[in-house]
Each structure stands twice: as C-alpha cells, then as structure tokens.
PDB file of C-alpha atoms in Angstrom:
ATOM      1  CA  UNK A   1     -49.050 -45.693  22.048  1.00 70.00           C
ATOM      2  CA  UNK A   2     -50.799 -43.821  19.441  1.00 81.00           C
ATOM      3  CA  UNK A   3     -50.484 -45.048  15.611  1.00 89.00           C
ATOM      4  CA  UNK A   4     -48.536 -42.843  13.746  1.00 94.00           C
ATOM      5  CA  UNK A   5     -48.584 -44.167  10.343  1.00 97.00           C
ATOM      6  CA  UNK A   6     -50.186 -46.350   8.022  1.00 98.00           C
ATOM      7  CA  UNK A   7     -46.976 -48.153   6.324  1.00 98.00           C
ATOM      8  CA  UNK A   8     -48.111 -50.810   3.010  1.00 98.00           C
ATOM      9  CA  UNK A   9     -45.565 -53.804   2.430  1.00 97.00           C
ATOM     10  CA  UNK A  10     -45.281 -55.264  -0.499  1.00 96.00           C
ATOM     11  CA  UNK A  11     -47.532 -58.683  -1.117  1.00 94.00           C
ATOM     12  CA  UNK A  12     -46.546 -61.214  -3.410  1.00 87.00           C
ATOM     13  CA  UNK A  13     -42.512 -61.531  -5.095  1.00 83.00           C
ATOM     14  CA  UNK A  14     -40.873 -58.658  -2.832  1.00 87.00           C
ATOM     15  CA  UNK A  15     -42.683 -59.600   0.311  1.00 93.00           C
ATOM     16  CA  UNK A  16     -39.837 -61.855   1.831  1.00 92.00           C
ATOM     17  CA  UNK A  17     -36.968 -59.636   0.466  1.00 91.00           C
ATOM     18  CA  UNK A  18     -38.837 -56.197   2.557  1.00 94.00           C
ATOM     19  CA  UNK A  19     -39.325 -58.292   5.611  1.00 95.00           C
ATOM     20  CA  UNK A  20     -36.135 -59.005   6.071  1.00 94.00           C
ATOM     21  CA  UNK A  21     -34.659 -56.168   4.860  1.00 94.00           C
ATOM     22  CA  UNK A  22     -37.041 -54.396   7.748  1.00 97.00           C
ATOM     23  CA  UNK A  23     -35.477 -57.014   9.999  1.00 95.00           C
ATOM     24  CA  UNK A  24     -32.069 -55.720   9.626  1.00 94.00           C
ATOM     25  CA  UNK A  25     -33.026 -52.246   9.577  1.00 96.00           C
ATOM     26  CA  UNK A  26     -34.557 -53.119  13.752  1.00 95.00           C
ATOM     27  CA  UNK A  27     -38.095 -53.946  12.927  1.00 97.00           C
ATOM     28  CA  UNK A  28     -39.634 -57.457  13.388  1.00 97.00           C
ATOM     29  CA  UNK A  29     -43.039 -57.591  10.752  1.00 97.00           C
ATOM     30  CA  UNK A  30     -44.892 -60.924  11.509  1.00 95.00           C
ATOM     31  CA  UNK A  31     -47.364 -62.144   8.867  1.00 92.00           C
ATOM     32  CA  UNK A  32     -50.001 -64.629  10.003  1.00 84.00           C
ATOM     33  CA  UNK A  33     -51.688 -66.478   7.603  1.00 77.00           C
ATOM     34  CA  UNK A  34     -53.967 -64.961   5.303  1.00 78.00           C
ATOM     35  CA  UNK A  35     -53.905 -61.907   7.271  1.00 84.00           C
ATOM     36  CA  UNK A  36     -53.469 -58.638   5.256  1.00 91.00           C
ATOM     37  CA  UNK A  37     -52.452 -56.719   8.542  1.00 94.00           C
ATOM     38  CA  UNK A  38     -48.919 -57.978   9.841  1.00 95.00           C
ATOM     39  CA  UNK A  39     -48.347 -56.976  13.540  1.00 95.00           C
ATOM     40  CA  UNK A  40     -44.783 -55.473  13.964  1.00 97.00           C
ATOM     41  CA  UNK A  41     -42.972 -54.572  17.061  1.00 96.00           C
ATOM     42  CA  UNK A  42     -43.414 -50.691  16.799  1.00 97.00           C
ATOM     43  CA  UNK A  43     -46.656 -49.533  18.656  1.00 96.00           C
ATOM     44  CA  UNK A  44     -46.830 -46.557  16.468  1.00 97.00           C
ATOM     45  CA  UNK A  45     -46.731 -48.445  13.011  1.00 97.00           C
ATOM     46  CA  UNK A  46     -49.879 -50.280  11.452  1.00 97.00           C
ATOM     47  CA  UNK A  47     -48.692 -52.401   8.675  1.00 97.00           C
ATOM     48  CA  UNK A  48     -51.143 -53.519   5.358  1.00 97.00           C
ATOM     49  CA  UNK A  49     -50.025 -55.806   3.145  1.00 96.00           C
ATOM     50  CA  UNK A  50     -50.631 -54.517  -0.887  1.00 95.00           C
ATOM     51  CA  UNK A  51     -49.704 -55.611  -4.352  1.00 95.00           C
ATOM     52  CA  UNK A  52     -46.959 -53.742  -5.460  1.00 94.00           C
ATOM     53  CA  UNK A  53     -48.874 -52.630  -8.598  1.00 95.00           C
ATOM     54  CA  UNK A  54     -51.293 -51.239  -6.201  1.00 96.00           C
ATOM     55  CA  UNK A  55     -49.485 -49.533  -3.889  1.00 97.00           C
ATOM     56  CA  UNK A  56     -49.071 -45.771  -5.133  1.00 98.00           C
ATOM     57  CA  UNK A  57     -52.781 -45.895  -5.615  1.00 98.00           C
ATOM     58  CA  UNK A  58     -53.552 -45.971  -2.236  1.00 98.00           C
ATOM     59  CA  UNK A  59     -50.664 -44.488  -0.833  1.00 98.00           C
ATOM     60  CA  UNK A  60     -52.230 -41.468  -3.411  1.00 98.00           C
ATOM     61  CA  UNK A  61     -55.791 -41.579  -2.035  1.00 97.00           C
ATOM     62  CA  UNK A  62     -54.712 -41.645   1.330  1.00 97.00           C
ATOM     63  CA  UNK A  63     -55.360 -45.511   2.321  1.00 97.00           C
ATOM     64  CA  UNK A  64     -52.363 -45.745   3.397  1.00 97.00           C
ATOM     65  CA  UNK A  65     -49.684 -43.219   4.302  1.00 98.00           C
ATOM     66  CA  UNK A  66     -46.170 -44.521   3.238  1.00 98.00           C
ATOM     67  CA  UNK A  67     -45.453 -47.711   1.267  1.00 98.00           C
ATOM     68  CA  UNK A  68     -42.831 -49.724  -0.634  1.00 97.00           C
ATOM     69  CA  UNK A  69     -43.576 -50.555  -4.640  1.00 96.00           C
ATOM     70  CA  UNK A  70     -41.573 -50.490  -7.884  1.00 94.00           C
ATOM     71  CA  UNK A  71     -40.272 -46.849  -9.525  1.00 95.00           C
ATOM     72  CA  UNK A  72     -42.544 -48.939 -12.259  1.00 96.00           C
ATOM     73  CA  UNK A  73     -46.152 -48.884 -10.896  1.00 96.00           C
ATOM     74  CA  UNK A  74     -45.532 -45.294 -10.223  1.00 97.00           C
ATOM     75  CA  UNK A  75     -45.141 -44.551 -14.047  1.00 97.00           C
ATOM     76  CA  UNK A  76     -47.900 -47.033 -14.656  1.00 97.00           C
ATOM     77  CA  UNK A  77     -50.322 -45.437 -12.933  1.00 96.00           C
ATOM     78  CA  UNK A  78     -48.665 -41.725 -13.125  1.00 97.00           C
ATOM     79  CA  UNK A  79     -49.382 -41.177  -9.354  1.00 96.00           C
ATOM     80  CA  UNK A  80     -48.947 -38.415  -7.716  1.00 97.00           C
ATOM     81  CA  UNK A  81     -46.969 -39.282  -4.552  1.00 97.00           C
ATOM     82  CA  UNK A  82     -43.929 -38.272  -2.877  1.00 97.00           C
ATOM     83  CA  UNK A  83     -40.653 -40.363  -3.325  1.00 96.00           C
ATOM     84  CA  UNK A  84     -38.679 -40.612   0.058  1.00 97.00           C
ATOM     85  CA  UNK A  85     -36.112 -43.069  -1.057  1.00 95.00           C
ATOM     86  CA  UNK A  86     -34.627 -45.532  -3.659  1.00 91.00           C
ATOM     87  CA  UNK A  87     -34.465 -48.800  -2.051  1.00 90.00           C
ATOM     88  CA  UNK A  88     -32.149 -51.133  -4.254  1.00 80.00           C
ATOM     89  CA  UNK A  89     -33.077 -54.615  -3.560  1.00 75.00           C
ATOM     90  CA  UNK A  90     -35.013 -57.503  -4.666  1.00 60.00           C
ATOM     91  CA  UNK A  91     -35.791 -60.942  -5.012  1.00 54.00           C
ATOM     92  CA  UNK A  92     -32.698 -62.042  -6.426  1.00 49.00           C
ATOM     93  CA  UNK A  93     -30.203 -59.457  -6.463  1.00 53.00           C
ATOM     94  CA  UNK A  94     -29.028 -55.645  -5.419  1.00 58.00           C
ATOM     95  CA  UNK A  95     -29.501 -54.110  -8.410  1.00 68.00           C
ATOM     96  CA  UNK A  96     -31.979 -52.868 -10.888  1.00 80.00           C
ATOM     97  CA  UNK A  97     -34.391 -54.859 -12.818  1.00 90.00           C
ATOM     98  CA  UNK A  98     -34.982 -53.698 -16.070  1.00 94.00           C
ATOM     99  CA  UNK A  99     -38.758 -53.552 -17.887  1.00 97.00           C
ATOM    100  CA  UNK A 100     -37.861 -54.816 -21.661  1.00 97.00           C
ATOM    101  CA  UNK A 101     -39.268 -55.316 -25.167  1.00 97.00           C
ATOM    102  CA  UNK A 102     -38.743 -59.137 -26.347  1.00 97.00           C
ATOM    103  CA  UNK A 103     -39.444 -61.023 -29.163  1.00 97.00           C
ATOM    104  CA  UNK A 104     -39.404 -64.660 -30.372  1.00 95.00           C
ATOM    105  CA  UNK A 105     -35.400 -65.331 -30.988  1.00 94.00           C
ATOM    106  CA  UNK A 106     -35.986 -66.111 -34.710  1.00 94.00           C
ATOM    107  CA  UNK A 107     -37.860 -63.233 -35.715  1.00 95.00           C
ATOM    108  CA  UNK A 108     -37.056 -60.635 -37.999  1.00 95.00           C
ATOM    109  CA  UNK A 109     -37.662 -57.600 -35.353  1.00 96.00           C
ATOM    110  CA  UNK A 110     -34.990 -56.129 -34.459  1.00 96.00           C
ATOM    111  CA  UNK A 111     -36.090 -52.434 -33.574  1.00 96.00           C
ATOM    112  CA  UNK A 112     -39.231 -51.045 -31.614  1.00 97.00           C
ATOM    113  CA  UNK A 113     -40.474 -49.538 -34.739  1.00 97.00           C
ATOM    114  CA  UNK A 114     -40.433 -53.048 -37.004  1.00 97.00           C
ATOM    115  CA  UNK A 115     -43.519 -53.966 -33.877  1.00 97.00           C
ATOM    116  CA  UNK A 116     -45.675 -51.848 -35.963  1.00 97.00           C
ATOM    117  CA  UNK A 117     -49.445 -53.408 -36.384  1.00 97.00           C
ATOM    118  CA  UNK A 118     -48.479 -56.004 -33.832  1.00 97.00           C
ATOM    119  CA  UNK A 119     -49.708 -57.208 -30.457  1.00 97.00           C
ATOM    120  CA  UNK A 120     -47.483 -56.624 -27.238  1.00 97.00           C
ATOM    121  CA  UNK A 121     -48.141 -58.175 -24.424  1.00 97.00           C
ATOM    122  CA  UNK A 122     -47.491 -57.043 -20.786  1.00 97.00           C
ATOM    123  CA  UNK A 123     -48.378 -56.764 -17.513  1.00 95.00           C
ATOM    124  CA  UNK A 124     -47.475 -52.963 -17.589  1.00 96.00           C
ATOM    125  CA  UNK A 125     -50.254 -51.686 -20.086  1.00 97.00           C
ATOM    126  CA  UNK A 126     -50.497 -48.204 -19.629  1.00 97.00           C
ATOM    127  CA  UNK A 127     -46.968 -47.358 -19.735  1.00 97.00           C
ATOM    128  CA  UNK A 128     -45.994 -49.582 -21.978  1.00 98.00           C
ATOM    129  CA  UNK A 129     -49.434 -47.661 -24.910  1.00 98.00           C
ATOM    130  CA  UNK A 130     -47.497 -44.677 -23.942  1.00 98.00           C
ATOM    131  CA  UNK A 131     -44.049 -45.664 -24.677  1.00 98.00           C
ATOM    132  CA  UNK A 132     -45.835 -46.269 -28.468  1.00 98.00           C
ATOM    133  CA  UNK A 133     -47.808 -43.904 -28.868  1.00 98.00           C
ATOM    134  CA  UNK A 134     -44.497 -41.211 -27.907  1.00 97.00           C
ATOM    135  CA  UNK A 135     -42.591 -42.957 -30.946  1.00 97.00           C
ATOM    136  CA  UNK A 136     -45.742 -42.465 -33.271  1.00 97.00           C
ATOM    137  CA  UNK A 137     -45.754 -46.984 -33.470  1.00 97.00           C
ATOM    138  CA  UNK A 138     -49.395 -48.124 -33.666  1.00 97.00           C
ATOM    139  CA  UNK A 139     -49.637 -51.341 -31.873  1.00 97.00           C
ATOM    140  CA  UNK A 140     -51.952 -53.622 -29.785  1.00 97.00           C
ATOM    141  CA  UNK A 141     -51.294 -53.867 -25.979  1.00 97.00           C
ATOM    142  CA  UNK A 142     -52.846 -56.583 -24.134  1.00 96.00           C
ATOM    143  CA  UNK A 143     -52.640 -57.035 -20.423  1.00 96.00           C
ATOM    144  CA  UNK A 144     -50.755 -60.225 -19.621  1.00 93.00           C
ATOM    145  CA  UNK A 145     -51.987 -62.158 -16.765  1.00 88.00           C
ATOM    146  CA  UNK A 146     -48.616 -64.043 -15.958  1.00 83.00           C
ATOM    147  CA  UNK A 147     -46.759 -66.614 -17.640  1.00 85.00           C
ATOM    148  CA  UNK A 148     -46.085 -63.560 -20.172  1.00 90.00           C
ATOM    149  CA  UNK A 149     -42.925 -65.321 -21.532  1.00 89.00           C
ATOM    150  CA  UNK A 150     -45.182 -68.236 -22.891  1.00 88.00           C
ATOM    151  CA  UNK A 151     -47.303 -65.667 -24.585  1.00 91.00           C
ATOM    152  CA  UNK A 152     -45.360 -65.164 -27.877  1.00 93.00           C
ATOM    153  CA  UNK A 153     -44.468 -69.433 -27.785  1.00 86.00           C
ATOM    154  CA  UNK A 154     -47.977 -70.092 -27.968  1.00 88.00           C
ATOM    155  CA  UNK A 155     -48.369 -67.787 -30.687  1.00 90.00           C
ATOM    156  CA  UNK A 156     -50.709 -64.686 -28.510  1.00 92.00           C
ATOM    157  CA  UNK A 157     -48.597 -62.298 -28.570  1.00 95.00           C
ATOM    158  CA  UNK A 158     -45.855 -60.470 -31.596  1.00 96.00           C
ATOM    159  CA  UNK A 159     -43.563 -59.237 -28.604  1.00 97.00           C
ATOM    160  CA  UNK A 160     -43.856 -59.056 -24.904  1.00 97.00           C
ATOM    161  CA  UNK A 161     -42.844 -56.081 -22.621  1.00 97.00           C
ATOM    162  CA  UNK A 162     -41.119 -58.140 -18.902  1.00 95.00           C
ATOM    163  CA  UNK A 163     -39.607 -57.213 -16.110  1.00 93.00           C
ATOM    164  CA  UNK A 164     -35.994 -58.817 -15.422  1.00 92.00           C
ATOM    165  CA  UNK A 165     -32.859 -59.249 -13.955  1.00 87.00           C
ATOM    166  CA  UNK A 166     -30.377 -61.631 -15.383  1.00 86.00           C
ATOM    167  CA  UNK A 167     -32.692 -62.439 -18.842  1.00 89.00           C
ATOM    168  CA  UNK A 168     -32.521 -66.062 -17.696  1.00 89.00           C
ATOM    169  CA  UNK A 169     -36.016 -66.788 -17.968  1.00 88.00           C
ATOM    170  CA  UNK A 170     -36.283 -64.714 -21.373  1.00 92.00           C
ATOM    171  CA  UNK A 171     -33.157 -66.530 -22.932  1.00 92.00           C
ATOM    172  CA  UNK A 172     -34.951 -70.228 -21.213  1.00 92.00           C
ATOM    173  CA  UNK A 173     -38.128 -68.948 -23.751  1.00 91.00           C
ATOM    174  CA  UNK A 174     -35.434 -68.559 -26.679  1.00 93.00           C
ATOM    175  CA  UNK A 175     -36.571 -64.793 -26.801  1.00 95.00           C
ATOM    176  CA  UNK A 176     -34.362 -62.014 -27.607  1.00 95.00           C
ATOM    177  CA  UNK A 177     -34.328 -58.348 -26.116  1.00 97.00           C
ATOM    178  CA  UNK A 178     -34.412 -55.511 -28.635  1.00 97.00           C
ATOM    179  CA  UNK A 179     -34.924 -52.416 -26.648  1.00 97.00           C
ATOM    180  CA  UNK A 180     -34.879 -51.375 -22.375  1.00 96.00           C
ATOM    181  CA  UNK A 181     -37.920 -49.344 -21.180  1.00 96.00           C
ATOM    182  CA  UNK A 182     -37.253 -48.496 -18.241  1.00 95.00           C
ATOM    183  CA  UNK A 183     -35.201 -49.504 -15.558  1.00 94.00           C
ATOM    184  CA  UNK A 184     -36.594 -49.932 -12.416  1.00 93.00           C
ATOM    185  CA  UNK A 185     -36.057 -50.133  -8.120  1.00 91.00           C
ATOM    186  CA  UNK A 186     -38.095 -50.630  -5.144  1.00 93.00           C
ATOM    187  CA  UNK A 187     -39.053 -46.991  -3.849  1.00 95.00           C
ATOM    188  CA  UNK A 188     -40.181 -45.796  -0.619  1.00 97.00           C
ATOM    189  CA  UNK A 189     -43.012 -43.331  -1.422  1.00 98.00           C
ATOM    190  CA  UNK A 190     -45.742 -41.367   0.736  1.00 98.00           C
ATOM    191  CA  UNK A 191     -48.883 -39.759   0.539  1.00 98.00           C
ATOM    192  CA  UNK A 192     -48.331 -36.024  -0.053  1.00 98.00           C
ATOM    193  CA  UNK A 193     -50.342 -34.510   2.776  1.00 98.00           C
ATOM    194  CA  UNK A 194     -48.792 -37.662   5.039  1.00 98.00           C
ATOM    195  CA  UNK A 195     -45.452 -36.057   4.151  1.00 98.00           C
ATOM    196  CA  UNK A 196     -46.529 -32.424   5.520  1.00 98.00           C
ATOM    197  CA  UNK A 197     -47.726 -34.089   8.780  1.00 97.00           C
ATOM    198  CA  UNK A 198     -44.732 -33.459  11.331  1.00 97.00           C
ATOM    199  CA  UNK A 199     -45.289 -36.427  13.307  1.00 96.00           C
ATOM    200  CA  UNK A 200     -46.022 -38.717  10.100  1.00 98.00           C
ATOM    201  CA  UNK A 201     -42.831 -37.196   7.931  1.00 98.00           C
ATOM    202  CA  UNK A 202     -40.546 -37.758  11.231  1.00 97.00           C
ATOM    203  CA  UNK A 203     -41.381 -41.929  11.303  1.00 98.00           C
ATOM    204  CA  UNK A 204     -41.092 -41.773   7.614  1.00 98.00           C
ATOM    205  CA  UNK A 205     -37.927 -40.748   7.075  1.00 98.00           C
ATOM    206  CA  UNK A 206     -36.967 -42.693  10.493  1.00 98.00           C
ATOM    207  CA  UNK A 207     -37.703 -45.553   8.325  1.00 98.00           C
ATOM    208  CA  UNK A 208     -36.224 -44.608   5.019  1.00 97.00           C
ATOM    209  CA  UNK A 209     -32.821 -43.836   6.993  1.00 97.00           C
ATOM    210  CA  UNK A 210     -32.689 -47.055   8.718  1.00 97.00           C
ATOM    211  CA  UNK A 211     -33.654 -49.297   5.353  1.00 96.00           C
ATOM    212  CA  UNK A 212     -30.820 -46.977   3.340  1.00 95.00           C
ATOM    213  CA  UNK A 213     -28.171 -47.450   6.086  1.00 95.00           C
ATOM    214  CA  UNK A 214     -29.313 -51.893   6.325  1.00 94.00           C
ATOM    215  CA  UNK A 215     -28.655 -51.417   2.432  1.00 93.00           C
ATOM    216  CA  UNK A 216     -25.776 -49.746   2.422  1.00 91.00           C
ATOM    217  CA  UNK A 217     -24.005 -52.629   5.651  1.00 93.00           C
ATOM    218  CA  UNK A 218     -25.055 -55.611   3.008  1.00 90.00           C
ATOM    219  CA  UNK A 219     -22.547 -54.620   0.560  1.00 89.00           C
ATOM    220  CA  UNK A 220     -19.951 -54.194   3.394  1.00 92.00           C
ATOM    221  CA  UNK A 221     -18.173 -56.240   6.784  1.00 94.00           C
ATOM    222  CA  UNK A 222     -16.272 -55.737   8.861  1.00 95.00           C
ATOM    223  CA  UNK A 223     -12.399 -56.774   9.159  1.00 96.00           C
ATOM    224  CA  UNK A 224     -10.114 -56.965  12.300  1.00 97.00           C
ATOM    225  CA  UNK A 225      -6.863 -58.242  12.732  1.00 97.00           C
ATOM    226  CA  UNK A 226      -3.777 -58.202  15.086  1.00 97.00           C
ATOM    227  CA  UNK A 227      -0.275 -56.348  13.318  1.00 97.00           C
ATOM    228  CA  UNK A 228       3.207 -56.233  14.798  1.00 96.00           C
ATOM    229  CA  UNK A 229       4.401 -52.341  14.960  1.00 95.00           C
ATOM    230  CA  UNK A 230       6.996 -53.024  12.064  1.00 95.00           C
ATOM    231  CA  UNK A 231       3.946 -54.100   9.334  1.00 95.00           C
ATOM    232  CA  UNK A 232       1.712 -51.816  10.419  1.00 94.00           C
ATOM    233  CA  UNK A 233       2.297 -48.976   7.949  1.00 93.00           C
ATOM    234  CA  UNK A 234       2.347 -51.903   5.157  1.00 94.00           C
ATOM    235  CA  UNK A 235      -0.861 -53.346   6.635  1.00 94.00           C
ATOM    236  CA  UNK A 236      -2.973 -50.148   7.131  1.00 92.00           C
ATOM    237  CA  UNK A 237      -1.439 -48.819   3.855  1.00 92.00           C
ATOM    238  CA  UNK A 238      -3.903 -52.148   2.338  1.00 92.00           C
ATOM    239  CA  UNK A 239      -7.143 -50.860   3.924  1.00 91.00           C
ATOM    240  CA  UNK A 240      -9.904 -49.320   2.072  1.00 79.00           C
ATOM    241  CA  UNK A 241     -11.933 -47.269   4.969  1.00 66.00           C
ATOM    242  CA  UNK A 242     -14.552 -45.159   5.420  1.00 64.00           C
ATOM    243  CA  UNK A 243     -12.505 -42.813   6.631  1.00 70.00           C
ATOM    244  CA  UNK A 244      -9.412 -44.201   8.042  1.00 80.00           C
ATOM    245  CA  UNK A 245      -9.253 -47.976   9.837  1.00 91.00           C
ATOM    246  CA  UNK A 246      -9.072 -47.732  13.718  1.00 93.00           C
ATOM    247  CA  UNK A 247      -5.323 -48.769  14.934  1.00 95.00           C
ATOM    248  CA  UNK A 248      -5.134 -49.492  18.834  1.00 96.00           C
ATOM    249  CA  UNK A 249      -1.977 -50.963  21.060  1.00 96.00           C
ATOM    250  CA  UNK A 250      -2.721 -53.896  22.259  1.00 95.00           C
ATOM    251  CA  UNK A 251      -1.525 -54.523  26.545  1.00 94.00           C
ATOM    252  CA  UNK A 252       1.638 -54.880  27.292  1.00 92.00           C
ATOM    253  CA  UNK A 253       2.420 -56.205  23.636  1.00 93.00           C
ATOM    254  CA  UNK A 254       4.115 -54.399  20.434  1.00 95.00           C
ATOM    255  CA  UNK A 255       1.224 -55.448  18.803  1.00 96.00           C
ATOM    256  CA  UNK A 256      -1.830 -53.565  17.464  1.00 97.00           C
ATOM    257  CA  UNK A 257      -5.686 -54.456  16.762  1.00 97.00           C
ATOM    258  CA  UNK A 258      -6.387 -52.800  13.359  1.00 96.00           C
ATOM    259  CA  UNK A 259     -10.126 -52.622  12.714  1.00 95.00           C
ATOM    260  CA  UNK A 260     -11.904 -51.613   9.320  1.00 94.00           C
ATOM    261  CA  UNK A 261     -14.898 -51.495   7.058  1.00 92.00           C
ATOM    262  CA  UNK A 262     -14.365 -52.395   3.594  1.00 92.00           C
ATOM    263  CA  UNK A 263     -16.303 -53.634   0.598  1.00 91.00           C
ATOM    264  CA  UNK A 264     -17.830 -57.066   0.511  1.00 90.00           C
ATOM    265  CA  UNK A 265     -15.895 -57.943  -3.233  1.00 88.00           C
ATOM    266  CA  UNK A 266     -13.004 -56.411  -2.142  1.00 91.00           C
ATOM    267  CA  UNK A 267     -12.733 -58.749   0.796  1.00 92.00           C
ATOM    268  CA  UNK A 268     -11.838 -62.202  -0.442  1.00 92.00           C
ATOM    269  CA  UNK A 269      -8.881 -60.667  -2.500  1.00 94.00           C
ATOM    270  CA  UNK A 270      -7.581 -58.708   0.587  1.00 95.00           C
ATOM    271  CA  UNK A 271      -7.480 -61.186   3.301  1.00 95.00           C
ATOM    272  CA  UNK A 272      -4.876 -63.597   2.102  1.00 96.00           C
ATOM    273  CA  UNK A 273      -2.502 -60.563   0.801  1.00 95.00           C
ATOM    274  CA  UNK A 274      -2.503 -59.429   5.070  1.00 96.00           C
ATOM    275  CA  UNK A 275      -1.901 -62.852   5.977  1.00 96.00           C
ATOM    276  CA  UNK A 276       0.837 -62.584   3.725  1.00 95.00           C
ATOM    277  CA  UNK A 277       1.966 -59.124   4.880  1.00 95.00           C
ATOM    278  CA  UNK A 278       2.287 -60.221   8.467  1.00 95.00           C
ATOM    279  CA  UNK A 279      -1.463 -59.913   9.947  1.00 96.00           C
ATOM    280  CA  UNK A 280      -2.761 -62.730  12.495  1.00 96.00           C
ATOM    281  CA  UNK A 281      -6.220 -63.166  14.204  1.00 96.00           C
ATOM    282  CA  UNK A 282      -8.274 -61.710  11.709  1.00 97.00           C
ATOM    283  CA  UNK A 283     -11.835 -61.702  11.766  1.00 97.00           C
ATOM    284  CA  UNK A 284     -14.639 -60.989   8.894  1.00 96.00           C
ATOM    285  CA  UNK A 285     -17.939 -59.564  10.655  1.00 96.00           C
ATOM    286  CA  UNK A 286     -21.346 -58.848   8.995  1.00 94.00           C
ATOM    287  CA  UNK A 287     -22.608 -55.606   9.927  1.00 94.00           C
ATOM    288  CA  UNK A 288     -26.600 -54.724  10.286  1.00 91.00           C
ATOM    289  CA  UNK A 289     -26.086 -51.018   9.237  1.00 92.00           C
ATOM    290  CA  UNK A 290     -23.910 -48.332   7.914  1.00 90.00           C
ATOM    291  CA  UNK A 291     -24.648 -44.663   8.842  1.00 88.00           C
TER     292      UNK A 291
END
C-alpha cells in the first residue's frame, strides 16, 4: 500500500503517553531500540520519532507531514503550521501544564517586573526574551539544559521560566511561582501544503478524530445494571447520558437492562445510591472511544 503520510511522534517525556494513547485510538506503534522509525500497523503511515521542541520545525519545512508537540514549541519557534487538534494529555495527568516564572522561595520578587537586570533561566528562550521584551523588562535569558529547578539553588540563575503540572517539583526546590506564561497542551499540527493534499488531509484528520474520540472515552465508562419495572423511573431518573440511557425488557421477566455512559468522577458516587434504589447486576466498563 502506498505511504500516505509522514506522521512525527513525540521522543523523549510524551513518548509513552502518545503510544498508548495511539493504542486506544486502533493503532499499534512499535519502537525498536534505538530506532528513530517505529513500524506501526497501518501500511499507509511512516512514523519518525522527534523531540517535541523540534517537531513544528520539520513538520514546517516539510520533513515530515503531521506531528504531535506542545502548543509551546509552536510559540517558541513561531512556526507556521496548521493546528488540526488539541490533544489534552500527558505524562501525568489530563490537563494542561502550565510554562511559569519562579523564584527562590525567600526572595523579595514578587512581580515579573522586580526580575529587572536579572538572569532567567529556561529551556524556552525565545519565547520566554519575548515575553520581556513585550513588558519593556530588560533581563538575561539563558538556555537551561535540564535540571532547571537546581539552577537558582546553585546560585546560576535570579528566576527560572518551567514547565509544570502540580508545582511539586518547584515547591520540592522551595521555589515560589509569581506569574503563568502560558499554558500549554499537546497539539496535533501539519504541514500547510500536507493539509491541502486530499489524500494527506483525509488520514490526518482520520487520526485527529480517532485520538479526540480515545480522549474523550478516558474520562468516561460505561454502566449497566438490571431494574425491576416499579424503580425504573427512580433509577433512570439518576443517569447522566449522552443522550438518554438505553432501557430494554429483559425475557420473560418484569425486569429491565438499563445501560449508560456517564462521567468517570461521577461514577463512584452513583453506584452505591442505585444499589440503594433497587438496581442489581451492575457492571462498570471502560470504553476505548467516544464519538
């Protein structure tokens, strides 16, 4: 079968968290060693492995058609690509990390514009010069190689500019955060002439649609039960749907199968107040995607 597209995954933090989120979504990606070219059970897909902080470069030039990166290499590098889809997930969690401005938890900054004549650190350089240099603050940003935490502990760096989720390894540092600068998802983005190609555009958004929908079933299961007649208005009257839970007869019985989709935090609450309401049999179901 002819290869349709050139699709980059992210190497390095986000590499496990894609693969399986392409697992759910119907694709199998198989990384051998030190390979950089995974194989993947869809003859018209090559796959290339990329540093997220490079990938809208060369999904820009062309190396690659489509790819997966951070809303935050985009800005870094300003490229000009086309955004197919936001892609909440991560590492740790299904939200949004946040990019943020931190500083030693005994020092007297407290606002962006006390880091005047002081050195930043970060791994984000060029956005983080042009956050600055919008608010008129002249300061020194140095590229952090990692470890950017330990910068202003061993006395390098004023302030640091890091990426994070829950702070833990910022408050573990005894740093404090003084100001957000961006907020930040995984995106699914594409080469602009890619996007114009019928053929290439059509597996692109096959793949954004599938990802979106795996997203969407991991905050959601599945939940069915057995209900006499008399508590099934109570019992249905309980269910959060989509759009409505499925009620059947069950043979030969006054009894019904009542079948729904609901909210994974919503779950653990509802089950014991059916129990208590009259349901029996029921079962909690993971589900691979919602369309």
């Amino acid at each position: 079968m002819e290869k349709i597209l050139k699709l980059g995954i992210p190497k390095g933090s986000l590499q496990n968290a894609t693969i399986n989120l392409f697992k759910r979504s119907g694709w199998q990606i198989n990384v051998e060693g030190r390979s950089y070219f995974p194989d993947i059970n869809d003859d018209s897909i090559e796959c290339a492995l990329c540093r997220a902080q490079e990938m809208s470069i060369n999904v820009e030039s062309g190396i690659i058609d489509a790819g997966l990166t951070g809303l935050d290499w985009v800005a870094e590098h300003e490229s000009d690509v086309h955004v197919v889809a936001d892609l909440i997930y991560s590492k740790v969690s299904a939200r949004p990390a946040r990019w943020v401005i931190a500083v030693a938890g005994d020092s007297p900054v407290n606002t962006v514009e006390d880091l005047a004549g002081m050195t930043i650190s970060t791994e984000l350089v060029q956005f983080t010069r042009r956050f600055f240099q919008k608010r008129n603050i002249n300061v020194n940003v140095k590229f952090s190689w990692g470890a950017t935490e330990a910068k202003i502990v061993s006395g390098l760096a004023d302030a640091i500019v890091e990426i994070t989720e829950t702070e833990s390894t910022i408050r573990a540092h005894n740093l404090k955060v003084i100001h957000e600068v961006m907020e930040t998802n995984t995106q699914l983005i594409a080469n602009k002439k890619a996007w114009e190609d019928p053929k290439k555009r059509e597996k692109i958004e096959q793949i954004a649609m599938l990802l979106q929908s795996a997203l969407v079933a991991d905050k959601m299961v599945g939940i069915k039960m057995n209900v006499p007649e008399n508590k099934i208005a109570r019992i249905v009257g309980l269910l959060p749907s989509l759009n409505g839970p499925t009620v059947a007869p069950l043979y030969q019985s006054d009894w019904f199968s009542v079948e729904s989709i609901i909210d994974t935090g919503y779950v653990r609450d509802l089950i014991p107040r059916l129990l208590k309401e009259g349901a029996e049999g029921i079962i909690e179901y993971p589900l691979n995607k919602v369309l």
